[in-house]
Coordinates of C-alpha atoms and ligand atoms in Angstrom, one line a residue:
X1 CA -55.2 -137.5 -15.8
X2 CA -55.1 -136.2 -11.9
X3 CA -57.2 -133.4 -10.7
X4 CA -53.6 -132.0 -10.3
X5 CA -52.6 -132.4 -13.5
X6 CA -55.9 -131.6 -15.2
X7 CA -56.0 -128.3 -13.0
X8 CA -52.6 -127.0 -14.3
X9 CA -53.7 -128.1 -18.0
X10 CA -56.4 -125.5 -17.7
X11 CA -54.1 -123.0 -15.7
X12 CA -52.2 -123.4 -18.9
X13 CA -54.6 -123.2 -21.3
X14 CA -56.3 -119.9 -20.0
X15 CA -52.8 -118.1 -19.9
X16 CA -51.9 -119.0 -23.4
X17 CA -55.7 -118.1 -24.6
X18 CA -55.7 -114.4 -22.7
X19 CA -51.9 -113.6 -22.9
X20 CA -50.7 -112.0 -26.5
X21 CA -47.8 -113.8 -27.1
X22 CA -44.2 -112.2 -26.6
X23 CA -41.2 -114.8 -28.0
X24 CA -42.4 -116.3 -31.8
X25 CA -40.4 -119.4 -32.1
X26 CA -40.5 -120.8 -35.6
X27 CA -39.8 -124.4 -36.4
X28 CA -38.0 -125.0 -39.6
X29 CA -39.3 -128.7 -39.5
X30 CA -39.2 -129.1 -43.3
X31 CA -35.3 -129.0 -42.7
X32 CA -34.1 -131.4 -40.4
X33 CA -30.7 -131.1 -39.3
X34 CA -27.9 -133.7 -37.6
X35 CA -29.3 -136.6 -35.4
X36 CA -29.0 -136.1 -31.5
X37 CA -27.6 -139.2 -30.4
X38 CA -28.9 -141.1 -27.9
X39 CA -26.1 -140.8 -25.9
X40 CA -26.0 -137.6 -24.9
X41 CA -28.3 -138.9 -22.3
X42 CA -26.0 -141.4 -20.5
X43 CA -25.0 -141.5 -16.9
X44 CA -22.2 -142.2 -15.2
X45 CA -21.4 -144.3 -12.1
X46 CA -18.4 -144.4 -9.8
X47 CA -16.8 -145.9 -6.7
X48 CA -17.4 -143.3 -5.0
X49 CA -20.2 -142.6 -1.5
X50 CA -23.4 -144.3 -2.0
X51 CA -23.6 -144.3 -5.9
X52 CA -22.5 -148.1 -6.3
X53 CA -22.7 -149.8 -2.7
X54 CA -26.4 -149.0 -1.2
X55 CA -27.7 -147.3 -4.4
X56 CA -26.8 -150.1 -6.5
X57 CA -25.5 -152.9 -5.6
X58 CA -26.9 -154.3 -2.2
X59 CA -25.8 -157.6 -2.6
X60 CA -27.8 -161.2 -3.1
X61 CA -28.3 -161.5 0.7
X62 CA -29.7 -158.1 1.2
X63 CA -33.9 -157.6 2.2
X64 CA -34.0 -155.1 -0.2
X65 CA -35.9 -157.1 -3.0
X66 CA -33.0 -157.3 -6.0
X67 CA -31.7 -159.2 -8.8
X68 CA -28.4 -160.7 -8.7
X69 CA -27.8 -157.8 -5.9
X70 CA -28.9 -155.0 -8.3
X71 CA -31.8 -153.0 -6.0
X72 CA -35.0 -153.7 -7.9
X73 CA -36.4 -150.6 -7.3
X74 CA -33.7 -148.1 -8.5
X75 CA -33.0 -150.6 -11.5
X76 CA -36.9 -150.3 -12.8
X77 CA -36.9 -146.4 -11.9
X78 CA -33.5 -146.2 -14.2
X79 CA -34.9 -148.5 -16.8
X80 CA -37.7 -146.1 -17.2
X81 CA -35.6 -143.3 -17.9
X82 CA -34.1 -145.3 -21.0
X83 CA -30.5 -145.2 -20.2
X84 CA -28.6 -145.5 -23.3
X85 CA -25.0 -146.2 -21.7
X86 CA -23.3 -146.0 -18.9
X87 CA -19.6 -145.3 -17.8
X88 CA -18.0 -146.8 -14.9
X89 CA -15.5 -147.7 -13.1
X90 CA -14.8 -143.9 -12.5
X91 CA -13.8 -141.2 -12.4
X92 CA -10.6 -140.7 -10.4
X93 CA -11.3 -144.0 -8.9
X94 CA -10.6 -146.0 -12.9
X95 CA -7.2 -144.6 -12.1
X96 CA -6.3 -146.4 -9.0
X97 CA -8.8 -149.4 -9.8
X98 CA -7.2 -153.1 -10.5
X99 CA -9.5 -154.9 -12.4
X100 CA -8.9 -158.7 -11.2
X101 CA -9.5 -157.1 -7.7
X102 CA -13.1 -157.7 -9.0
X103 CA -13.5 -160.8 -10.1
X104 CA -14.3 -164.4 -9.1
X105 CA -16.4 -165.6 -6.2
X106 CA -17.1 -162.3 -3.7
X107 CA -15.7 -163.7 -0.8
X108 CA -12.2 -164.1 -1.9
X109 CA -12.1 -161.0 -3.6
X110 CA -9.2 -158.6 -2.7
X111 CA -10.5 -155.8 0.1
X112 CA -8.7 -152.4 -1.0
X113 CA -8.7 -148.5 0.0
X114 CA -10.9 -146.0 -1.9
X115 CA -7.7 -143.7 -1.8
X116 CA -10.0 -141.5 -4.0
X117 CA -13.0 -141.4 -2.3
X118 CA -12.7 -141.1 1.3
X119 CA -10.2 -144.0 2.6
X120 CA -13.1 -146.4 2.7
X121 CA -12.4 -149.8 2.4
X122 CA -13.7 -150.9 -1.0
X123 CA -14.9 -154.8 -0.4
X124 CA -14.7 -155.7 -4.5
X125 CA -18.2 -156.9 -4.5
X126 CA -19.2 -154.6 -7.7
X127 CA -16.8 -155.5 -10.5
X128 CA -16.5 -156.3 -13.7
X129 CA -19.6 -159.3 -13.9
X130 CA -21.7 -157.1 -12.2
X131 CA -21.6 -154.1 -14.4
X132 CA -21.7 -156.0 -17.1
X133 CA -25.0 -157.2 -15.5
X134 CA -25.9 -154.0 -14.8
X135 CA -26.1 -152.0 -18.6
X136 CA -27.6 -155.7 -19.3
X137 CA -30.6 -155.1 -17.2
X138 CA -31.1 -151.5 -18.0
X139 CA -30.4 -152.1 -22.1
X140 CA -27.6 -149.5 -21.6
X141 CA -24.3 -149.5 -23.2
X142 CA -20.6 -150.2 -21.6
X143 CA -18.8 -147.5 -21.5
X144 CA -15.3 -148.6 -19.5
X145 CA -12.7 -146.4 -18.0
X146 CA -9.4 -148.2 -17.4
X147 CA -6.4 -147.4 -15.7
X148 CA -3.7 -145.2 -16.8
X149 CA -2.1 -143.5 -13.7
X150 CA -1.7 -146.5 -12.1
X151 CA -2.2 -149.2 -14.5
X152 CA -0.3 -150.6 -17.5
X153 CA -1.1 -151.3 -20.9
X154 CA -0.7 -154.8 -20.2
X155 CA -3.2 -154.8 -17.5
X156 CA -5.8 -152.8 -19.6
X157 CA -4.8 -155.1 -23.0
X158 CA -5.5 -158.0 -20.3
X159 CA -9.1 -156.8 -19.2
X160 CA -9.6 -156.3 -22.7
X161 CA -9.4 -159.5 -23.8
X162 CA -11.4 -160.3 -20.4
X163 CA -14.7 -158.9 -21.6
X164 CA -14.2 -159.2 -24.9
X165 CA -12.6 -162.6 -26.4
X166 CA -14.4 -165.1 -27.4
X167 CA -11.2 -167.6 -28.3
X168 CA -10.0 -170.7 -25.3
X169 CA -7.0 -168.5 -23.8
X170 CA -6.4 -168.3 -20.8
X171 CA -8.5 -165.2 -19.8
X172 CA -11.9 -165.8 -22.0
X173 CA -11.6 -168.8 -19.6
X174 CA -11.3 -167.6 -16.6
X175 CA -14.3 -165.2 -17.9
X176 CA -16.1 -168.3 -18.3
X177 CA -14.8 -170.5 -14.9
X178 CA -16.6 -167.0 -13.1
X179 CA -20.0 -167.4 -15.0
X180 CA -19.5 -165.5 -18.5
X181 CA -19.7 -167.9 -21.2
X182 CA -19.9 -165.5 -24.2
X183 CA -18.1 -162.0 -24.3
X184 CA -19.7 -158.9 -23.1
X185 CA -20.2 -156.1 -25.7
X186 CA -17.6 -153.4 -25.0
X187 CA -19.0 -150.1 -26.7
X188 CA -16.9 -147.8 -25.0
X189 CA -13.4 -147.4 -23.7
X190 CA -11.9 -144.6 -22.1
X191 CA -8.2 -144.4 -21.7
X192 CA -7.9 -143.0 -18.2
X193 CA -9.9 -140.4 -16.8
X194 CA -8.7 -136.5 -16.1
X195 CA -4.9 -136.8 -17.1
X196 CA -4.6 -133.9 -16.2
X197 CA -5.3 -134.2 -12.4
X198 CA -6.0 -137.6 -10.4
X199 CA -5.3 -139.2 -13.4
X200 CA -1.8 -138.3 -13.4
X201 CA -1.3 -134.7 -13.4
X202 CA 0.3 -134.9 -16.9
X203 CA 0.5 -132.1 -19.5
X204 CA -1.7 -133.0 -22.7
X205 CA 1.9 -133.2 -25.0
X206 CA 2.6 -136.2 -22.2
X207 CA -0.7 -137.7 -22.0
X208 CA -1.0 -137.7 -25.9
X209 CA 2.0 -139.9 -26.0
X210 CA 0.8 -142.0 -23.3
X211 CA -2.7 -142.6 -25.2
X212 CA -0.8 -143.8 -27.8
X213 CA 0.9 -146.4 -25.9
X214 CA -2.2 -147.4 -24.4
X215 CA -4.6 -147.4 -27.2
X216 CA -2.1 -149.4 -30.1
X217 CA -2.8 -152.0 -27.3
X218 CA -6.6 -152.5 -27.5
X219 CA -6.8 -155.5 -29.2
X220 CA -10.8 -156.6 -29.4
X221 CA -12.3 -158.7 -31.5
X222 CA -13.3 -157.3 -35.1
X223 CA -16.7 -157.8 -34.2
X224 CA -16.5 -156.3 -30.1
X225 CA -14.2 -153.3 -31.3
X226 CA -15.2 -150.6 -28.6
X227 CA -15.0 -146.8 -29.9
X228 CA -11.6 -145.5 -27.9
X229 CA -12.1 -142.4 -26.1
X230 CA -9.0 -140.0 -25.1
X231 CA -9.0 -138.4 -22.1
X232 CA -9.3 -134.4 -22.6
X233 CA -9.6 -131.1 -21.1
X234 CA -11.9 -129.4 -18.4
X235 CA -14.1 -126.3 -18.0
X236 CA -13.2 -123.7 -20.9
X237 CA -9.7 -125.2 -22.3
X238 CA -8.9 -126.2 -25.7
X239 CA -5.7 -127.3 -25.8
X240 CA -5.8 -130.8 -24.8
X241 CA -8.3 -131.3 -28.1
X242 CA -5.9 -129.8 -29.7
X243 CA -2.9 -131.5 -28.7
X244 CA -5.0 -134.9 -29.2
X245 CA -6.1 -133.9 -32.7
X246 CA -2.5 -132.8 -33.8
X247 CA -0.5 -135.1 -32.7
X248 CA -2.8 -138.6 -32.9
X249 CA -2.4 -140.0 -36.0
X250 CA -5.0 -143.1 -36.9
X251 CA -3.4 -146.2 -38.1
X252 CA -4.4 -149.8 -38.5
X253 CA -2.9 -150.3 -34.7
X254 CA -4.1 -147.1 -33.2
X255 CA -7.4 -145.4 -33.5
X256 CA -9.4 -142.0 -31.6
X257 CA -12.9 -142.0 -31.6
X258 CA -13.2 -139.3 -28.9
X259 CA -11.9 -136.9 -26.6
X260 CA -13.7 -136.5 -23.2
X261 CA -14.5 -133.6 -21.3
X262 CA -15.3 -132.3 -18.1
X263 CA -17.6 -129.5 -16.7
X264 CA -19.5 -129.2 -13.3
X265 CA -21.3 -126.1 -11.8
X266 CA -20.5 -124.6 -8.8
X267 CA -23.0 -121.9 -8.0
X268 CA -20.7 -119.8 -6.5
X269 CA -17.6 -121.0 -8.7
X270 CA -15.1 -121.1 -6.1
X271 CA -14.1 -124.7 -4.8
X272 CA -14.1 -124.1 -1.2
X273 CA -17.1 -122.8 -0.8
X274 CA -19.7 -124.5 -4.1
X275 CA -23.0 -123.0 -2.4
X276 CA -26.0 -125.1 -0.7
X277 CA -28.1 -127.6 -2.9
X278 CA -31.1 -125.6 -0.7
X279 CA -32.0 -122.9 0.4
X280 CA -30.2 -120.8 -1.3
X281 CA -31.0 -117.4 -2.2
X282 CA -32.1 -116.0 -5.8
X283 CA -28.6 -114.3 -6.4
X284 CA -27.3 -118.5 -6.9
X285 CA -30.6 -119.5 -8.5
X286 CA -29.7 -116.9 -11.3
X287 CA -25.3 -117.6 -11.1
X288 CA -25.5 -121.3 -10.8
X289 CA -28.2 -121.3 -14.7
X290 CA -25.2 -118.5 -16.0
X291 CA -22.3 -120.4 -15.0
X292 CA -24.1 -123.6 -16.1
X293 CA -24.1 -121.5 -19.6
X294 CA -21.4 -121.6 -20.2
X295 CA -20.9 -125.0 -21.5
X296 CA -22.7 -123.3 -24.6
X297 CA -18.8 -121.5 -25.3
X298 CA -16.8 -124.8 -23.8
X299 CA -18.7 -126.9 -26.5
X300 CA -18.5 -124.5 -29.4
X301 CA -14.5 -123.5 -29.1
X302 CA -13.9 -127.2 -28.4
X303 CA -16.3 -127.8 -31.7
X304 CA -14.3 -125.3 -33.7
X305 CA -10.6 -127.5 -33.1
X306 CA -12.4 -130.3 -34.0
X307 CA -13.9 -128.8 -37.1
X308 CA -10.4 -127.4 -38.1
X309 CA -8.3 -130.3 -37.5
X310 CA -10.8 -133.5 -38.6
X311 CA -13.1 -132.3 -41.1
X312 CA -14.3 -135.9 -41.9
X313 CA -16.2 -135.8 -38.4
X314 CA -14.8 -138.2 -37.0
X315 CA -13.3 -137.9 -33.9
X316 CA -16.8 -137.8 -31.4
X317 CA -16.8 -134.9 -28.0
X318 CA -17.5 -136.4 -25.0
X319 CA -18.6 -135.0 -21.9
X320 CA -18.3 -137.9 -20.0
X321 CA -19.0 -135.8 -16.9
X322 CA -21.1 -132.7 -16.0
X323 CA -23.6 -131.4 -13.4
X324 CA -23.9 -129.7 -10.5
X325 CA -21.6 -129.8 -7.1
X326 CA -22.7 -128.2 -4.4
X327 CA -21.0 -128.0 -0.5
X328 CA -22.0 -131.5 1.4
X329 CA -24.8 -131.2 3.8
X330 CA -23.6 -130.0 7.5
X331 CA -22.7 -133.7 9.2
X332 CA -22.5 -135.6 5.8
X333 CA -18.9 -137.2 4.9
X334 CA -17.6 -134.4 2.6
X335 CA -15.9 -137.6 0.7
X336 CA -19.4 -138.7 -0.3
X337 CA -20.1 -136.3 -2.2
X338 CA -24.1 -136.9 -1.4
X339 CA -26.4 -134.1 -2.3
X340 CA -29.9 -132.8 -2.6
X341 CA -31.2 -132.2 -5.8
X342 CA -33.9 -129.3 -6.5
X343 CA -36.2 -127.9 -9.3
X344 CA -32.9 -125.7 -10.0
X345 CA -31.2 -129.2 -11.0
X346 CA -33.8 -129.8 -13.4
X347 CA -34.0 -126.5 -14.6
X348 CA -30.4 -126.4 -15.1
X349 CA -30.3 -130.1 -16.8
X350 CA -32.7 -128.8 -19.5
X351 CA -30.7 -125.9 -20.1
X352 CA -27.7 -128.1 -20.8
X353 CA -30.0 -130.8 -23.0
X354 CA -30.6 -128.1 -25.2
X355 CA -27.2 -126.9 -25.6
X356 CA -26.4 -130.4 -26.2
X357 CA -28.2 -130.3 -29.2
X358 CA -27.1 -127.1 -30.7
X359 CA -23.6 -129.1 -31.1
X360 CA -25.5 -132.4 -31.9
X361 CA -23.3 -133.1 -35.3
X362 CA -20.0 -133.5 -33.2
X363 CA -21.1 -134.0 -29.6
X364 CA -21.5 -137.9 -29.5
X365 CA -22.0 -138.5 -25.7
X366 CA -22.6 -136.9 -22.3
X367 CA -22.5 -138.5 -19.0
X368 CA -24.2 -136.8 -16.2
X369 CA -22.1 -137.0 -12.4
X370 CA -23.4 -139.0 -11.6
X371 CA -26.2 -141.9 -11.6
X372 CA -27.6 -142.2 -7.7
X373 CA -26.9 -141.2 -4.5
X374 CA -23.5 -138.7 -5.7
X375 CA -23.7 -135.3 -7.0
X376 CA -26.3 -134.3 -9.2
X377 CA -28.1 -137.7 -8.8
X378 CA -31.5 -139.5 -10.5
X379 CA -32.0 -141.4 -7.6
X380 CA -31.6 -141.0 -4.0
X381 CA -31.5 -143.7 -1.8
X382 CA -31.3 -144.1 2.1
X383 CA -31.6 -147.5 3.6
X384 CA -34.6 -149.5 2.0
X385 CA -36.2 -146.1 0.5
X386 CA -35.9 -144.8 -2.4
X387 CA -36.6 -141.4 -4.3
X388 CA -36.1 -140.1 -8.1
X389 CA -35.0 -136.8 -8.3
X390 CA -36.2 -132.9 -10.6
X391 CA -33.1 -134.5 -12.4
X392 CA -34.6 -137.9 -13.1
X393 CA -37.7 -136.0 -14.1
X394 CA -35.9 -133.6 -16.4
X395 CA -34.3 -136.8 -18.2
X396 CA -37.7 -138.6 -18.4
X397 CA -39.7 -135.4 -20.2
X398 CA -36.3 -135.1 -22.3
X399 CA -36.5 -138.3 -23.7
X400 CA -38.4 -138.3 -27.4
X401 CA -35.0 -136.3 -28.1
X402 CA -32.8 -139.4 -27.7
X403 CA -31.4 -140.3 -31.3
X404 CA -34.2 -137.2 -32.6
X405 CA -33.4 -135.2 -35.4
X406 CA -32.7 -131.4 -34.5
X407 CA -34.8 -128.8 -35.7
X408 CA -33.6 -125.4 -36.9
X409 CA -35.6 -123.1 -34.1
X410 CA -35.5 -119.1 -34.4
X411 CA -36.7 -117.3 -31.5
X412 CA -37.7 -113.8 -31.7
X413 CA -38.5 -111.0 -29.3
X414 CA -38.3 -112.5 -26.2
X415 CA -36.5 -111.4 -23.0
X416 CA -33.6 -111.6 -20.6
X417 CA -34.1 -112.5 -17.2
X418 CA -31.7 -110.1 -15.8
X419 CA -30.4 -109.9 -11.5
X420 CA -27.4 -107.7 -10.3
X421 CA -27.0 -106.2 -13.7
X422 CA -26.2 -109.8 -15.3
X423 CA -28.3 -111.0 -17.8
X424 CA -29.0 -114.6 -19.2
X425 CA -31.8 -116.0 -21.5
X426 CA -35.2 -116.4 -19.9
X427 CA -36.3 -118.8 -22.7
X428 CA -34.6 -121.6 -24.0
X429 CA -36.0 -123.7 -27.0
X430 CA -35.0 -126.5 -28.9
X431 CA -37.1 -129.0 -31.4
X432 CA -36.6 -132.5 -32.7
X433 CA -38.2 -134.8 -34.8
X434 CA -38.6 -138.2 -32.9
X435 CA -38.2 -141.7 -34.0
X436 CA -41.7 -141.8 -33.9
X437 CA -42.4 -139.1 -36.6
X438 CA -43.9 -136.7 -34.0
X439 CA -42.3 -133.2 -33.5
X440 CA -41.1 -132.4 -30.3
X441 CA -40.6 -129.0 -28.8
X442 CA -38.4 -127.9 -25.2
X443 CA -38.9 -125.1 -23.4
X444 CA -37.3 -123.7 -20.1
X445 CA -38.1 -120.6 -18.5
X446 CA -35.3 -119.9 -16.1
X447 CA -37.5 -116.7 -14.7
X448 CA -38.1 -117.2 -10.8
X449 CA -41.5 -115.3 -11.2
X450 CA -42.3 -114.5 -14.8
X451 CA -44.3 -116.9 -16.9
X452 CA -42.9 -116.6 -21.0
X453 CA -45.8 -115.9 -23.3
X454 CA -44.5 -118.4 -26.4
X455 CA -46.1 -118.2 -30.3
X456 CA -45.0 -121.2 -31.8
X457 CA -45.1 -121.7 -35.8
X458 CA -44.1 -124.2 -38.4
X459 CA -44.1 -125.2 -41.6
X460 CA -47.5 -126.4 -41.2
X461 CA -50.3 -125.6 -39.3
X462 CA -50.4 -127.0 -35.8
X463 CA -53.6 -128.0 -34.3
X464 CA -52.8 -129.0 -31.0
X465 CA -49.8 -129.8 -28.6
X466 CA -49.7 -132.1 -25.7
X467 CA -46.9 -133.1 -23.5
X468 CA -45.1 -132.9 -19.7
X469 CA -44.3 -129.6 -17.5
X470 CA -42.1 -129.9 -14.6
X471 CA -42.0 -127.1 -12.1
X472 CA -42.5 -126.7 -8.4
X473 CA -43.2 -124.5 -5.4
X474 CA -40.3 -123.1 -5.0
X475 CA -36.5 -122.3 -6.7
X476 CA -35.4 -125.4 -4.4
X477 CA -38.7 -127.5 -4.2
X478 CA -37.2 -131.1 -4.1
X479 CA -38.3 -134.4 -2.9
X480 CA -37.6 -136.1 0.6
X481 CA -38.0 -139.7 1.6
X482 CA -41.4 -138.1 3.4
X483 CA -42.6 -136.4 0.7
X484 CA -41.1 -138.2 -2.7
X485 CA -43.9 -136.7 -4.9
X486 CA -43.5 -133.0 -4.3
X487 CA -41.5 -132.5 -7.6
X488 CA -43.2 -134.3 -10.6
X489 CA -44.2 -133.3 -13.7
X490 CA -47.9 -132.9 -15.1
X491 CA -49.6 -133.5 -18.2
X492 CA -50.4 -130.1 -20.1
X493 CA -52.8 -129.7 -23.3
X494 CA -53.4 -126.9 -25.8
X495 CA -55.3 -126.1 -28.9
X496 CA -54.2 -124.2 -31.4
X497 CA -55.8 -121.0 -33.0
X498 CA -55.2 -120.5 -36.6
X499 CA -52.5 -123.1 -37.1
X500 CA -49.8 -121.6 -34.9
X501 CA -50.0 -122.4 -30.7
X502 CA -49.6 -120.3 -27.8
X503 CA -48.0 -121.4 -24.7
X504 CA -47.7 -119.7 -21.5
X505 CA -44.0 -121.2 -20.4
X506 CA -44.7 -121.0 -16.3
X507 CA -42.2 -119.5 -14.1
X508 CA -39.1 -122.1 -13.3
X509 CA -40.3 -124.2 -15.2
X510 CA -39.5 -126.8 -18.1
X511 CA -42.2 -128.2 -20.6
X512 CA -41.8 -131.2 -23.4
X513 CA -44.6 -130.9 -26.3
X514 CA -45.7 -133.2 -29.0
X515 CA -46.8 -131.1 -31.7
X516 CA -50.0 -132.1 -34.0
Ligands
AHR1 O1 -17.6 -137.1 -10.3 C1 -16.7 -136.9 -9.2 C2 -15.2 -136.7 -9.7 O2 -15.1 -135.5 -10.4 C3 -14.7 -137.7 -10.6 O3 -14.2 -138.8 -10.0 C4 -13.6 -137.0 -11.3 O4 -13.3 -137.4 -12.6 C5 -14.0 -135.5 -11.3 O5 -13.1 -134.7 -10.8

């Protein structure tokens, strides 16, 4: 332990020993509830900026140490955050992306436009082998967008049998003649991406027929079947569940597994002008954690369709993208989409982990926008260096929940941390039993300035609780290629009184206990 982190263990401690405790939180860990799947914590990574070429991918020749011309260093600092899967192509760019543009040997391959992203001229060198390589290296899943708005079922049924065939045609060959002897394992694939908008602009009654066309054409393996995941609605809409649910009917040519959906917050909520990624004043500390909210409604109306129209549970949500988006810096390409990322990321990342789990029995995967260098990024990278982000962190303490099973929490008393007559939680709890036997508890206090005084109970006494707190200095402390470290979590320690614990949650702050 660090003299840092020992020092804000006993910070900790003397609060919760001299503070009566406001907020009881009882833990019902005698009944376990649905199982929070590990996917809820995947990532997503697009053509798009910096988040494949320079964060990623440097190539073989690069100086930056790598392997195969995956950057060593960003590679180990995901690996650590145990990725369970991630999605790729895109994103608007799956919709204009031509999968044999990104195979066979590199310096043959087909030089085309990012019409998505910026105009840049996309040189092929990440395709199909190297993410494959990629979730192989990480121990992630594939989850694979293909092309609907501009792509065919042929062309998708052909990349299908690309990754996934293991018979002598034609195209398990080719597979092979570029280095792949055996198929890759295809857990995912998404038919298109935002059908609604770059995907196509198409009305859900359209795009509902069109997923039927597409998906009756997936023809893996029995063995390599990936789950098939629709494309759905955005922000607060349920109709596009709806539409998918009502009018897809499963057959032994056709199947739905899931329905994605997408939700980013803006600060301010207005598109042309998102608010700063720093300093930014308390008024968007406070709107970007409400708007951020929200998903709590999105998930539950979207929930409810689903309920009504599959009751066997088994259609899957997906929010296969979420997170914050902010204006671009002054002078950086507005087509990169770069950003900084503060405590408030974190903060707000927690926030959303545990409304993930309040819906844990239907919501099957989420896919944070996006993986390094673009949005609400892990990893930042400039040049040679490298930084992990209050995001990555967030991920790291949050990850004893991956494939946990929830615990029933009830929180009483407690308080609202309220600014401009608007009011949200200032404590948010959830509470899983790990794969390891231990129960884990989450707390974020989205108060600028008030620590929470926490009792925490359960169906036992506990004796003691030890775990991770991330906070920092400021509502926008963040890390800079000077300074990497300024944002990291501690190690915190407490001993219990009478069987039940008292934590003092500290301002802005999120903290991840084991519970003896
Ligand atoms: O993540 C950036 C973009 O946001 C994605 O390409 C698109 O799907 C969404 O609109």
């Amino acid at each position: 332990m660090t003299v840092r982190s020992l020092l804000s263990s006993l910070l900790l401690l003397l609060l919760s020993s001299t503070v009566a405790a406001e907020t009881r939180v009882r833990l019902e860990d005698d009944k376990p509830g649905p199982t929070i799947d590990k996917n809820i914590y995947g990532q997503f990574a697009e053509h798009l900026g910096r988040g494949i070429y320079g964060g990623i991918w440097v190539g073989e020749g690069s100086s930056i140490p790598n392997t195969r011309g995956m950057r060593n260093d960003v590679v180990q600092a995901l690996k650590d955050l145990r990725i369970p899967v991630v999605r790729w192509p895109g994103g608007c760019f799956a919709d204009q992306y031509h999968w044999r543009d990104g195979i066979g040997p590199r310096n043959q391959r087909k030089k085309t436009v990012n019409a998505s992203w910026g105009g840049v001229v996309e040189d092929n060198a990440f395709g199909t082998h190297e993410f494959f390589d990629l979730v192989e290296l990480l121990g992630a899943d594939a989850y694979v967008s293909v092309n609907v708005g501009t792509g065919s079922p042929q062309e998708m049924a052909e990349w299908v049998e690309y990754m996934t065939s293991d018979a002598k045609g034609t195209l398990a060959n080719l597979r092979r003649a570029n280095g792949r002897e055996k198929p890759w394992r295809l857990h995912f694939l998404g038919v298109g991406n935002e059908a609604w908008g770059c995907g196509g602009s198409m009305t859900p009654e359209y795009y509902t027929n069109v997923y039927k066309q597409f998906a009756t054409f997936i023809k893996a393996p029995k063995d390599n079947q990936p789950l098939v995941i629709a494309s759905g609605g955005s922000n607060k809409e349920t109709n596009w569940t709806q539409q998918l649910l009502g009018n897809v009917k499963e057959s032994w040519t056709l199947r739905l597994d899931g329905i994605s959906h997408h939700y980013y917050t803006l600060p301010t909520g207005n598109w042309d002008r998102k608010g700063a990624a720093i300093g930014f004043p308390e008024e968007e500390w406070f709107s970007t954690l409400s708007r951020t909210l929200e998903i709590r409604g999105i998930l539950a109306s979207n929930v409810r369709v689903l309920n009504q129209l599959d009751k066997k549970n088994k259609v899957g949500f997906y929010l296969d993208e979420w997170g914050t988006w902010y204006d671009s810096a002054a002078g950086a390409s507005q087509s990169d989409l770069y950003q900084q990322n503060s405590l408030r990321d974190a903060v707000l990342a927690a926030l959303n982990f545990n409304a993930f789990h309040e819906v844990a029995e239907r919501l099957r995967m989420t896919n944070i926008a996006q993986m390094v260098n673009v949005l609400q990024a892990m990893i930042l990278t400039d040049g040679e260096r490298m930084l992990v982000t209050p995001t990555y962190h967030a991920f790291h303490l949050y990850r004893p929940f991956q494939g946990a099973r929830r615990i029933p929490a009830s929180v009483r008393g407690g308080s609202d941390y309220r600014l401009g007559g608007k009011a949200i939680p200032k404590l948010s709890v959830t509470a899983a039993v790990g794969s390891d036997g231990k129960l884990y508890l989450g707390l974020v206090n989205t108060h600028p300035k008030d620590a929470e005084q926490v009792r925490v109970e359960r169906s036992k006494p506990i004796t003691k609780a030890s775990g991770r707190m991330l906070t920092g200095a400021s509502l926008d402390a963040h890390n800079t290629f000077a300074e990497p470290n300024r944002v990291r979590p501690t190690n915190v320690e407490f001993t219990a009184a009478k069987g039940t614990l008292d934590v003092a949650v500290p301002p802005r702050s999120i903290v991840v206990l084991a519970l003896e």
